[in-house]
Coordinates of C-alpha atoms in Angstrom, one line a residue:
M19 CA -18.8 -63.0 18.9
H20 CA -21.0 -66.1 18.9
T21 CA -20.6 -66.3 22.7
I22 CA -21.7 -62.7 23.0
T23 CA -24.8 -63.4 20.9
A24 CA -25.7 -66.3 23.1
E25 CA -25.4 -64.2 26.2
R26 CA -27.6 -61.5 24.7
V27 CA -30.3 -64.0 23.7
N28 CA -30.2 -65.4 27.3
A29 CA -30.7 -61.9 28.6
V30 CA -33.8 -61.6 26.4
R31 CA -35.0 -64.9 27.8
V32 CA -34.6 -63.6 31.4
W33 CA -36.6 -60.6 30.4
L34 CA -39.3 -62.9 28.9
E35 CA -39.5 -64.8 32.2
T36 CA -39.6 -61.7 34.3
N37 CA -42.3 -60.1 32.3
Q38 CA -44.3 -63.3 31.7
Y39 CA -44.1 -63.3 27.9
D40 CA -43.5 -66.3 25.7
A41 CA -41.7 -64.7 22.8
L42 CA -40.4 -61.4 21.5
I43 CA -40.3 -60.3 17.8
I44 CA -37.3 -58.2 16.8
P45 CA -37.4 -56.8 13.2
H46 CA -34.6 -55.1 11.5
E47 CA -36.6 -51.9 11.2
D48 CA -36.5 -49.0 13.7
E49 CA -39.2 -46.5 14.6
Y50 CA -38.8 -44.5 11.4
L51 CA -39.3 -47.6 9.2
G52 CA -36.8 -46.3 6.6
E53 CA -34.5 -48.2 4.3
Y54 CA -31.5 -47.1 6.2
V55 CA -31.2 -47.7 10.0
P56 CA -28.8 -45.5 12.0
A57 CA -26.2 -47.4 14.1
H58 CA -27.9 -46.6 17.4
N59 CA -31.1 -48.3 16.2
E60 CA -29.5 -51.5 14.8
R61 CA -31.3 -53.6 17.4
L62 CA -31.3 -56.8 15.3
H63 CA -27.6 -56.5 14.6
W64 CA -26.9 -56.0 18.3
L65 CA -28.8 -59.1 19.3
T66 CA -27.8 -61.5 16.5
G67 CA -24.7 -60.2 14.7
F68 CA -26.6 -60.0 11.4
T69 CA -25.6 -57.0 9.2
G70 CA -28.1 -57.5 6.4
S71 CA -30.6 -54.8 5.4
A72 CA -33.7 -57.0 5.9
G73 CA -34.6 -59.7 8.4
A74 CA -36.2 -60.5 11.7
A75 CA -35.7 -62.7 14.8
I76 CA -38.1 -64.3 17.3
I77 CA -36.8 -65.3 20.7
T78 CA -38.9 -67.7 22.8
R79 CA -38.1 -69.0 26.2
D80 CA -36.3 -72.1 24.8
T81 CA -35.9 -71.5 21.0
A82 CA -34.8 -68.8 18.6
A83 CA -35.2 -68.3 14.9
M84 CA -33.6 -65.9 12.4
F85 CA -35.6 -65.0 9.2
V86 CA -33.9 -63.7 6.1
D87 CA -34.7 -63.6 2.4
G88 CA -32.8 -65.3 -0.4
R89 CA -30.2 -62.5 -0.6
Y90 CA -28.8 -63.5 2.8
T91 CA -29.0 -67.3 3.1
V92 CA -25.2 -67.6 2.9
Q93 CA -24.4 -64.5 4.9
V94 CA -26.7 -65.4 7.8
R95 CA -24.9 -68.7 8.4
K96 CA -21.6 -66.8 8.7
Q97 CA -22.8 -64.2 11.1
V98 CA -25.6 -65.8 13.2
P99 CA -24.6 -68.8 15.3
A100 CA -26.5 -72.0 14.4
E101 CA -26.2 -73.3 17.9
V102 CA -28.4 -70.4 19.0
F103 CA -30.8 -69.7 16.0
E104 CA -32.7 -71.7 13.6
Y105 CA -32.5 -70.3 10.0
R106 CA -35.7 -69.6 8.3
H107 CA -36.7 -68.0 4.9
L108 CA -38.5 -64.7 5.5
I109 CA -40.8 -65.2 2.5
E110 CA -41.4 -68.9 2.4
E111 CA -42.0 -69.1 6.2
P112 CA -42.8 -65.7 7.6
A113 CA -42.0 -65.1 11.3
L114 CA -45.6 -65.1 12.5
D115 CA -46.3 -68.4 10.7
W116 CA -43.3 -69.9 12.4
A117 CA -44.5 -68.6 15.7
V118 CA -48.0 -70.2 15.2
Q119 CA -46.4 -73.6 14.4
T120 CA -43.8 -73.4 17.2
L121 CA -45.6 -71.9 20.2
P122 CA -48.4 -73.4 22.3
A123 CA -51.9 -71.9 21.7
N124 CA -52.6 -68.6 23.5
S125 CA -48.9 -67.8 24.0
K126 CA -48.1 -64.2 24.6
V127 CA -45.9 -62.7 21.8
A128 CA -44.4 -59.3 22.7
F129 CA -43.7 -56.7 20.1
D130 CA -42.8 -53.0 20.0
P131 CA -45.4 -51.2 17.8
R132 CA -42.9 -48.6 16.8
M133 CA -40.9 -51.2 14.9
H134 CA -43.8 -52.4 12.7
T135 CA -46.2 -50.7 10.2
A136 CA -49.8 -50.3 11.0
A137 CA -50.5 -52.6 8.0
W138 CA -48.4 -55.3 9.6
L139 CA -50.2 -55.0 12.9
K140 CA -53.6 -55.3 11.2
A141 CA -52.5 -58.4 9.3
A142 CA -50.8 -59.9 12.3
Q143 CA -53.9 -59.5 14.5
A144 CA -56.0 -61.3 11.8
K145 CA -53.5 -64.1 11.5
L146 CA -53.0 -64.7 15.2
T147 CA -56.6 -64.3 16.5
G148 CA -57.5 -67.5 18.3
K149 CA -54.0 -68.8 18.1
L150 CA -51.5 -66.5 19.8
E151 CA -51.9 -63.3 21.8
L152 CA -50.0 -60.2 20.6
A153 CA -48.8 -58.1 23.5
T154 CA -48.0 -54.4 22.8
L155 CA -44.9 -53.1 24.6
A156 CA -44.5 -49.6 25.9
S157 CA -40.7 -49.7 25.8
N158 CA -38.3 -51.9 23.8
P159 CA -36.4 -54.5 25.9
I160 CA -33.4 -54.3 23.5
D161 CA -32.9 -50.7 24.5
E162 CA -32.9 -51.7 28.2
L163 CA -30.3 -54.4 27.6
W164 CA -28.0 -52.6 25.2
A165 CA -25.5 -51.2 27.6
D166 CA -23.0 -49.8 25.1
R167 CA -25.5 -48.4 22.7
P168 CA -23.9 -45.7 20.5
A169 CA -25.2 -42.2 20.7
P170 CA -27.4 -40.9 17.8
I171 CA -25.6 -38.8 15.2
V172 CA -26.8 -35.3 15.6
S173 CA -26.0 -33.4 12.4
D174 CA -26.4 -29.8 11.5
V175 CA -29.8 -29.0 10.0
R176 CA -29.2 -27.6 6.6
L177 CA -31.7 -25.0 5.3
M178 CA -32.3 -25.5 1.5
A179 CA -32.9 -22.1 -0.1
T180 CA -35.9 -21.8 -2.3
E181 CA -33.7 -21.0 -5.3
S182 CA -32.0 -24.4 -4.8
V183 CA -35.2 -26.5 -4.5
G184 CA -37.6 -24.4 -6.6
Q185 CA -40.5 -24.1 -4.2
S186 CA -40.9 -22.5 -0.8
S187 CA -42.1 -24.5 2.2
T188 CA -45.1 -22.3 2.4
S189 CA -46.1 -23.2 -1.1
K190 CA -45.6 -26.9 -0.5
R191 CA -47.7 -26.8 2.6
A192 CA -50.5 -25.1 0.7
E193 CA -50.3 -27.8 -1.9
V194 CA -50.5 -30.6 0.6
A195 CA -53.3 -28.9 2.5
E196 CA -55.4 -29.0 -0.7
L197 CA -54.8 -32.8 -0.9
L198 CA -56.0 -33.1 2.8
A199 CA -59.1 -31.0 2.0
A200 CA -59.9 -33.4 -0.9
K201 CA -60.0 -36.2 1.6
E202 CA -61.8 -34.1 4.2
A203 CA -59.0 -34.7 6.6
D204 CA -58.1 -32.4 9.5
A205 CA -54.5 -33.5 9.6
A206 CA -52.0 -36.0 8.3
V207 CA -49.2 -37.8 10.3
L208 CA -45.9 -37.6 8.4
T209 CA -43.4 -40.3 9.3
E210 CA -41.3 -40.6 6.2
L211 CA -38.1 -38.7 6.9
D212 CA -37.7 -37.5 3.3
S213 CA -41.3 -36.3 3.2
I214 CA -40.7 -34.1 6.3
C215 CA -37.4 -32.7 4.9
W216 CA -39.0 -32.1 1.5
L217 CA -41.9 -30.2 3.1
L218 CA -39.8 -28.0 5.2
N219 CA -36.9 -27.6 2.7
I220 CA -34.3 -28.9 5.1
R221 CA -31.7 -31.6 5.0
G222 CA -29.4 -33.3 7.5
L223 CA -27.0 -36.2 7.9
D224 CA -28.5 -38.1 10.8
V225 CA -28.7 -41.3 8.8
S226 CA -25.9 -42.7 6.6
R227 CA -26.8 -42.5 2.9
L228 CA -30.0 -40.5 3.5
P229 CA -29.7 -36.7 3.8
V230 CA -32.4 -36.3 6.5
V231 CA -33.1 -35.3 10.0
L232 CA -34.6 -37.9 12.5
S233 CA -37.9 -36.2 13.2
N234 CA -41.7 -36.4 13.1
A235 CA -44.3 -34.1 11.9
I236 CA -48.1 -33.5 11.7
I237 CA -49.5 -31.2 9.0
H238 CA -52.9 -29.7 9.5
A239 CA -55.6 -28.6 7.1
D240 CA -54.8 -24.9 7.9
Q241 CA -51.3 -25.5 6.5
S242 CA -49.6 -25.4 9.9
V243 CA -47.2 -28.0 11.0
D244 CA -46.2 -29.5 14.3
F245 CA -42.5 -30.4 13.9
F246 CA -40.9 -32.7 16.5
L247 CA -37.2 -32.1 16.8
D248 CA -35.0 -31.0 19.7
P249 CA -35.4 -27.2 19.6
A250 CA -31.7 -26.9 20.4
R251 CA -31.0 -28.3 16.9
I252 CA -33.0 -25.6 15.1
P253 CA -30.6 -23.4 13.1
A254 CA -30.6 -19.6 13.0
G255 CA -33.0 -18.3 10.3
F256 CA -35.3 -21.3 10.5
E257 CA -38.5 -19.4 11.2
E258 CA -37.9 -17.0 8.3
H259 CA -36.9 -20.0 6.1
V260 CA -40.1 -22.0 6.6
G261 CA -42.6 -19.2 7.1
Q262 CA -45.4 -18.9 9.6
G263 CA -47.2 -21.8 11.0
I264 CA -44.4 -24.1 12.1
R265 CA -44.5 -25.1 15.7
V266 CA -41.3 -26.8 16.9
S267 CA -41.7 -29.2 19.8
H268 CA -39.4 -31.7 21.6
P269 CA -40.0 -35.3 20.4
S270 CA -41.2 -36.2 23.9
E271 CA -44.3 -34.1 23.2
L272 CA -45.4 -36.2 20.2
Q273 CA -47.8 -38.4 22.0
S274 CA -49.6 -35.6 23.8
C275 CA -49.9 -33.7 20.5
L276 CA -51.4 -36.8 18.8
E277 CA -53.9 -37.2 21.6
K278 CA -55.1 -33.6 21.0
L279 CA -56.4 -34.8 17.6
A280 CA -59.3 -36.6 19.5
G281 CA -62.4 -36.3 17.4
K282 CA -60.5 -35.2 14.3
R283 CA -60.1 -37.0 10.9
V284 CA -56.4 -37.9 10.6
S285 CA -54.8 -39.3 7.5
V286 CA -52.3 -42.0 8.2
D287 CA -50.2 -44.1 5.7
A288 CA -50.6 -47.6 7.1
G289 CA -47.8 -48.8 4.8
T290 CA -45.1 -46.4 6.0
S291 CA -46.1 -45.2 9.5
N292 CA -45.4 -47.4 12.5
A293 CA -48.3 -49.0 14.4
W294 CA -47.7 -46.9 17.5
Y295 CA -49.2 -43.8 15.8
T296 CA -52.4 -45.7 14.9
L297 CA -52.7 -47.1 18.4
V298 CA -52.3 -43.7 20.1
L299 CA -54.8 -42.0 17.7
Q300 CA -57.3 -44.8 18.1
N301 CA -57.1 -44.7 21.9
A302 CA -57.5 -40.9 21.8
G303 CA -60.7 -41.2 19.8
A304 CA -59.4 -39.8 16.5
E305 CA -61.0 -41.0 13.2
I306 CA -58.2 -42.5 11.1
I307 CA -58.3 -42.2 7.3
E308 CA -56.0 -44.7 5.7
A309 CA -54.3 -42.9 2.8
A310 CA -50.9 -42.5 1.2
D311 CA -48.5 -39.9 2.6
P312 CA -49.8 -36.7 1.0
C313 CA -46.2 -35.5 0.2
L314 CA -45.4 -38.5 -2.0
M315 CA -46.8 -37.4 -5.4
P316 CA -45.8 -33.7 -5.1
K317 CA -42.3 -34.7 -4.0
A318 CA -42.0 -37.2 -6.8
A319 CA -42.8 -34.7 -9.6
K320 CA -39.7 -32.6 -9.8
N321 CA -39.9 -28.9 -10.6
D322 CA -37.7 -27.1 -13.1
V323 CA -35.1 -26.2 -10.5
E324 CA -34.9 -29.7 -9.2
I325 CA -34.6 -31.1 -12.8
S326 CA -31.9 -28.6 -13.6
G327 CA -30.0 -29.8 -10.5
M328 CA -30.4 -33.4 -11.3
K329 CA -29.1 -32.9 -14.8
A330 CA -26.1 -31.0 -13.5
C331 CA -25.1 -33.4 -10.8
H332 CA -25.4 -36.4 -13.2
I333 CA -22.9 -34.8 -15.5
R334 CA -20.4 -34.3 -12.7
D335 CA -21.1 -37.8 -11.4
G336 CA -20.6 -39.1 -14.9
A337 CA -17.2 -37.5 -15.0
A338 CA -16.3 -39.2 -11.7
M339 CA -17.4 -42.6 -13.2
V340 CA -15.4 -42.0 -16.3
K341 CA -12.3 -41.2 -14.3
F342 CA -12.8 -44.4 -12.3
L343 CA -13.5 -46.6 -15.3
S344 CA -10.5 -45.3 -17.3
W345 CA -8.3 -45.9 -14.2
L346 CA -9.8 -49.4 -13.9
D347 CA -9.0 -50.3 -17.5
A348 CA -5.5 -49.0 -17.2
E349 CA -5.0 -51.1 -14.0
V350 CA -6.3 -54.3 -15.6
A351 CA -4.1 -53.7 -18.6
A352 CA -1.1 -53.4 -16.3
G353 CA -2.0 -56.7 -14.6
N354 CA -3.3 -55.0 -11.4
L355 CA -6.4 -57.1 -10.5
H356 CA -7.6 -55.3 -7.4
D357 CA -10.2 -56.6 -4.9
E358 CA -13.7 -55.3 -4.5
A359 CA -12.9 -53.1 -1.5
V360 CA -10.0 -51.3 -3.2
L361 CA -12.2 -50.6 -6.2
S362 CA -15.1 -49.3 -4.1
D363 CA -12.8 -47.1 -2.1
K364 CA -11.2 -45.7 -5.2
L365 CA -14.5 -44.8 -6.7
E366 CA -15.7 -43.1 -3.5
A367 CA -12.4 -41.1 -3.4
I368 CA -12.9 -39.9 -6.9
R369 CA -16.5 -38.9 -6.2
F370 CA -15.5 -36.9 -3.1
Q371 CA -13.2 -34.7 -5.2
D372 CA -16.5 -32.9 -6.0
P373 CA -17.1 -30.3 -3.1
T374 CA -20.9 -30.6 -3.6
I375 CA -21.1 -34.2 -2.6
K376 CA -22.3 -34.8 1.0
D377 CA -22.5 -38.6 1.1
L378 CA -22.9 -41.7 -1.1
S379 CA -26.5 -42.4 -1.9
F380 CA -26.1 -46.1 -0.8
D381 CA -23.4 -48.5 0.0
T382 CA -21.5 -49.3 -3.2
I383 CA -22.1 -52.7 -4.7
S384 CA -18.7 -53.7 -5.9
A385 CA -19.0 -57.2 -7.2
A386 CA -16.4 -59.3 -9.1
G387 CA -17.2 -62.4 -11.1
G388 CA -19.7 -64.7 -9.5
N389 CA -20.3 -62.3 -6.6
A390 CA -22.2 -60.1 -9.1
A391 CA -24.8 -62.9 -9.4
M392 CA -26.1 -61.7 -6.0
C393 CA -27.9 -58.5 -7.0
H394 CA -27.6 -56.9 -3.6
Y395 CA -24.1 -58.1 -2.8
N396 CA -22.0 -56.2 -0.3
H397 CA -18.3 -57.0 -0.1
E398 CA -18.2 -55.6 3.5
N399 CA -20.5 -58.4 4.7
Q400 CA -18.1 -61.1 3.4
P401 CA -15.1 -62.7 5.2
E402 CA -12.9 -61.1 2.6
P403 CA -13.7 -59.1 -0.6
G404 CA -13.6 -60.9 -3.9
K405 CA -10.9 -60.1 -6.5
L406 CA -11.0 -59.3 -10.2
E407 CA -10.1 -62.2 -12.6
L408 CA -9.4 -62.0 -16.3
N409 CA -12.1 -62.9 -18.8
T410 CA -15.0 -62.1 -16.3
L411 CA -17.3 -59.2 -15.6
Y412 CA -17.2 -56.6 -12.9
L413 CA -20.4 -55.0 -11.7
V414 CA -20.4 -51.7 -9.8
D415 CA -23.6 -50.1 -8.6
S416 CA -23.1 -46.7 -6.9
G417 CA -24.3 -43.2 -6.5
G418 CA -23.8 -39.9 -4.7
Q419 CA -25.9 -37.4 -2.6
Y420 CA -25.1 -34.0 -4.1
L421 CA -26.4 -30.6 -3.0
D422 CA -28.3 -30.4 -6.3
G423 CA -29.4 -34.0 -6.7
T424 CA -29.1 -37.7 -6.2
T425 CA -27.4 -40.2 -8.5
D426 CA -27.6 -44.0 -9.0
I427 CA -25.7 -45.8 -11.8
T428 CA -24.7 -49.4 -12.5
R429 CA -22.1 -50.4 -15.1
T430 CA -21.0 -53.9 -15.9
I431 CA -17.4 -53.9 -17.1
A432 CA -15.4 -56.4 -19.2
I433 CA -12.3 -57.6 -17.3
G434 CA -10.3 -59.1 -20.2
Q435 CA -12.4 -60.9 -22.8
P436 CA -15.9 -61.8 -21.7
T437 CA -17.4 -65.1 -23.0
K438 CA -19.9 -65.3 -25.8
E439 CA -22.6 -66.1 -23.3
M440 CA -21.8 -63.1 -21.2
I441 CA -21.9 -60.9 -24.3
K442 CA -25.3 -62.4 -25.3
Q443 CA -26.9 -61.9 -21.9
F444 CA -25.5 -58.4 -21.6
T445 CA -26.9 -57.5 -25.0
L446 CA -30.3 -58.9 -24.1
A447 CA -30.3 -56.8 -21.0
L448 CA -29.2 -53.8 -23.0
K449 CA -32.0 -54.3 -25.5
G450 CA -34.4 -54.2 -22.5
H451 CA -32.8 -51.0 -21.2
I452 CA -33.1 -49.3 -24.6
G453 CA -36.8 -50.5 -24.8
I454 CA -37.6 -48.6 -21.6
T455 CA -35.7 -45.5 -22.4
R456 CA -37.3 -45.3 -26.0
A457 CA -40.8 -45.9 -24.7
R458 CA -43.7 -43.5 -25.5
F459 CA -46.8 -43.8 -23.4
P460 CA -50.0 -41.8 -22.6
Q461 CA -50.8 -39.9 -19.5
G462 CA -52.0 -42.3 -16.7
T463 CA -49.7 -45.1 -17.6
R464 CA -48.5 -47.2 -14.6
G465 CA -45.0 -48.6 -14.3
Y466 CA -46.1 -52.2 -14.4
Q467 CA -47.6 -51.6 -17.8
I468 CA -44.2 -50.9 -19.4
D469 CA -42.1 -53.3 -17.4
I470 CA -42.4 -55.9 -20.2
L471 CA -40.4 -53.6 -22.5
A472 CA -37.3 -54.4 -20.3
R473 CA -37.9 -58.1 -20.0
Q474 CA -39.2 -59.2 -23.4
H475 CA -35.9 -60.0 -24.9
L476 CA -34.7 -62.0 -21.9
W477 CA -38.1 -63.8 -21.7
A478 CA -37.9 -64.8 -25.4
E479 CA -34.7 -66.7 -24.6
G480 CA -36.1 -68.2 -21.3
F481 CA -34.4 -65.8 -18.9
D482 CA -35.5 -63.1 -16.4
Y483 CA -34.3 -61.1 -13.4
D484 CA -35.7 -61.2 -9.9
H485 CA -36.0 -57.5 -9.1
G486 CA -37.9 -54.5 -10.2
T487 CA -36.9 -52.6 -13.4
G488 CA -37.0 -49.2 -11.9
H489 CA -37.5 -47.2 -8.6
G490 CA -38.1 -43.6 -8.0
V491 CA -35.2 -41.3 -7.0
G492 CA -35.4 -38.1 -4.9
H493 CA -33.7 -34.7 -5.3
F494 CA -30.9 -34.7 -2.7
L495 CA -33.1 -37.1 -0.8
S496 CA -33.8 -40.9 -0.9
V497 CA -32.2 -42.8 -3.7
H498 CA -35.2 -45.2 -3.4
E499 CA -38.2 -42.8 -3.5
G500 CA -41.8 -43.8 -3.8
P501 CA -44.5 -44.1 -4.9
Q502 CA -43.4 -44.5 -8.6
S503 CA -41.8 -47.7 -9.9
I504 CA -41.4 -49.9 -12.9
S505 CA -41.9 -53.6 -12.0
K506 CA -44.1 -56.6 -12.2
K507 CA -45.9 -55.5 -9.1
L508 CA -49.4 -53.9 -9.7
I509 CA -48.6 -50.6 -8.1
D510 CA -51.4 -48.2 -9.0
V511 CA -49.4 -45.0 -9.3
P512 CA -49.2 -43.2 -12.7
L513 CA -46.0 -42.0 -14.1
V514 CA -46.1 -38.2 -14.4
K515 CA -44.0 -35.5 -15.8
G516 CA -41.0 -34.6 -13.6
M517 CA -40.6 -38.0 -12.0
V518 CA -37.2 -39.6 -12.0
L519 CA -36.9 -43.4 -12.1
S520 CA -34.1 -45.9 -12.6
N521 CA -33.9 -48.1 -15.6
E522 CA -32.0 -51.2 -14.6
P523 CA -32.7 -54.6 -16.3
G524 CA -30.1 -57.3 -15.6
Y525 CA -29.3 -60.9 -15.7
Y526 CA -27.7 -63.1 -13.0
R527 CA -26.2 -66.6 -13.4
A528 CA -25.5 -68.1 -10.0
E529 CA -21.8 -68.5 -9.1
E530 CA -20.7 -67.3 -12.6
F531 CA -21.6 -63.7 -13.4
G532 CA -24.1 -60.9 -13.0
I533 CA -25.2 -58.1 -15.3
R534 CA -27.0 -54.9 -14.7
I535 CA -27.2 -51.7 -16.8
E536 CA -28.7 -48.7 -14.9
N537 CA -29.4 -45.2 -15.9
L538 CA -31.7 -42.7 -14.3
E539 CA -34.5 -41.4 -16.5
L540 CA -36.6 -38.2 -16.3
V541 CA -40.3 -38.4 -17.3
V542 CA -40.9 -35.7 -19.9
E543 CA -43.9 -34.7 -22.0
L544 CA -43.7 -34.7 -25.8
P545 CA -46.1 -33.0 -28.2
T546 CA -47.6 -35.2 -31.0
N547 CA -49.7 -34.9 -34.1
G548 CA -52.4 -36.9 -32.4
D549 CA -55.2 -36.0 -30.0
F550 CA -52.9 -35.8 -26.9
S551 CA -49.3 -35.4 -25.8
V552 CA -47.4 -38.4 -24.7
L553 CA -44.8 -39.1 -22.0
A554 CA -41.3 -40.3 -22.6
F555 CA -38.0 -40.8 -20.8
E556 CA -34.9 -38.6 -21.0
S557 CA -31.7 -40.3 -19.7
L558 CA -30.0 -38.3 -17.0
T559 CA -27.0 -40.5 -16.5
R560 CA -23.8 -39.6 -18.4
C561 CA -21.4 -42.6 -18.6
P562 CA -20.4 -45.0 -21.4
I563 CA -22.0 -48.4 -21.6
D564 CA -19.1 -51.0 -22.1
K565 CA -19.1 -51.7 -25.8
R566 CA -16.9 -54.7 -25.3
N567 CA -19.9 -56.5 -23.8
I568 CA -22.2 -55.9 -26.8
N569 CA -23.0 -58.1 -29.8
V570 CA -23.9 -55.2 -32.1
D571 CA -25.5 -57.6 -34.6
M572 CA -28.2 -58.4 -32.0
L573 CA -29.3 -54.8 -32.0
T574 CA -32.0 -53.4 -34.3
R575 CA -31.2 -50.2 -36.2
P576 CA -33.2 -48.0 -33.8
E577 CA -31.4 -49.6 -30.8
L578 CA -28.0 -49.1 -32.4
A579 CA -29.0 -45.5 -33.2
W580 CA -30.0 -44.9 -29.6
L581 CA -26.7 -46.3 -28.3
N582 CA -24.6 -44.1 -30.6
E583 CA -26.7 -41.0 -29.8
Y584 CA -26.5 -41.7 -26.1
H585 CA -22.7 -42.0 -26.3
Q586 CA -22.5 -38.7 -28.2
K587 CA -24.4 -37.0 -25.4
V588 CA -22.0 -38.5 -22.8
W589 CA -19.0 -37.2 -24.9
N590 CA -20.6 -33.7 -25.3
D591 CA -21.3 -33.3 -21.6
V592 CA -18.5 -35.1 -19.9
S593 CA -15.5 -34.4 -22.1
P594 CA -15.1 -30.8 -20.9
L595 CA -14.6 -32.2 -17.3
V596 CA -11.8 -34.7 -18.0
E597 CA -8.4 -34.5 -19.6
G598 CA -5.3 -36.5 -20.6
D599 CA -5.5 -40.3 -20.7
T600 CA -9.0 -40.1 -19.3
L601 CA -10.2 -37.9 -22.1
E602 CA -8.7 -40.4 -24.7
W603 CA -10.4 -43.3 -22.9
L604 CA -13.7 -41.4 -23.1
R605 CA -13.2 -40.7 -26.8
Q606 CA -12.8 -44.4 -27.5
S607 CA -15.6 -45.5 -25.2
T608 CA -18.1 -43.2 -26.8
S609 CA -17.1 -43.6 -30.5
P610 CA -19.9 -44.9 -32.7
V611 CA -20.3 -48.6 -33.2
E612 CA -21.5 -50.3 -36.5
Y613 CA -22.7 -53.6 -37.6
S614 CA -19.9 -56.1 -38.3

């Protein structure tokens, strides 16, 4: 494989020489800039052999460098040949900084504007002015060199009936058009795939783990939409489904349609749209308004039908988790210490007993022992999967894409008898989890303002975790949905009624163990005796938290009451869906706990 990588890098160098460029930037992203990249767009993987979810490479005429973050410092050395690439830290030494230090002044650095955000291009131009020349490419050289490139997945376009999503496409377009009017915009470019599918009430399976259709759209102030998808893919009944005002065009017509916006005020999300859109619009003479995707906030605030679906799928998903965890305990008791791949496959098989599941919501994180200390660990990227060992912890982070909602749950399971230190750290993380789920806060509160509730108990002992506390989750859409979040980052987005967010504090000790406790939470409104109502969280997830990992004496009375009340809800909702030994396991796992 390393020989193949060297050959492909040499082919890029020939291309550089032929086209008189000094370097080429290859990010992991594709033109849709989504979290998940379909196989036919895995250009970085084709070139380097790297399978991680974030990274970039720069090829010059005589050197090459691979940039990854801390999650992949071990993996990159196993997959990317050191004799071809230098290894660099993506955060500590960004790719463009490396290019400035490595290349002679005024070198021409080629890039495909479809693979980078407009915000990246603006920052890159400022950083490289007077040092290096950025050269915009009309076509991607990797596409030209990739002889055995797989064909794109062309899935059926699913029409989501109004009764299953709660709001017609016509109504959604009217809502978004009002937001455009408030910004005095004539149109908005929509590039986020889940936004397009939400707006038109459609779903697909073009991308693994994300139920979307690879497409583009422009919504206009008159509520009409230009939808760019091969017309041959449009299913029967589409026109009636979406209502009037949807013009379907082949993706090859996208540029000409953008150019027709000359003289118009066009809203573009610089953080999510690729730079190519901005360049085309600027060249056409359109006035660009930099603003967030107008679908984000309406999509994030779930309506009653979506909420009902999310609650229902979480109960079924909880039953699948209970079946898996009861099986796991029985296997461990029988001395069958399986490896991470077997466990992941078993959980997936149980989930797919539900006919409403269409995909997993992300690749399952199945992490035994010290592997769980890597919070984005993937056993499929290892030479061989890890194996359970007695007196350790097993972390499983997983979820499903169901027709009525999306799930995401993490449970940390005792394998044998966990150590006192494991129990202490688990309990500190649990106290933070309970702190979030019991929070009460006024309208207008931002996620970063409550993040401390999850970290305070760890901080008090000198510990922390290096990831956000919560991300947004879509309704049969992206498991990582913006713009809402709970984290240290100062993201200026209020939490509003109907949003769904994860609640997942954790703790990670390198080479030893990892802990994460994750439920999904619905933002609800509560009446008060005060001058205004307050917002709060309602847990959607229905699965026991492993009591064997908890030092009950570290919990306050309100925390203990929450734990017992939560487990009672799990029992009430899930027990009708399981039977036999699984039912007995659930009974024991949800029974009340008391102070020792």
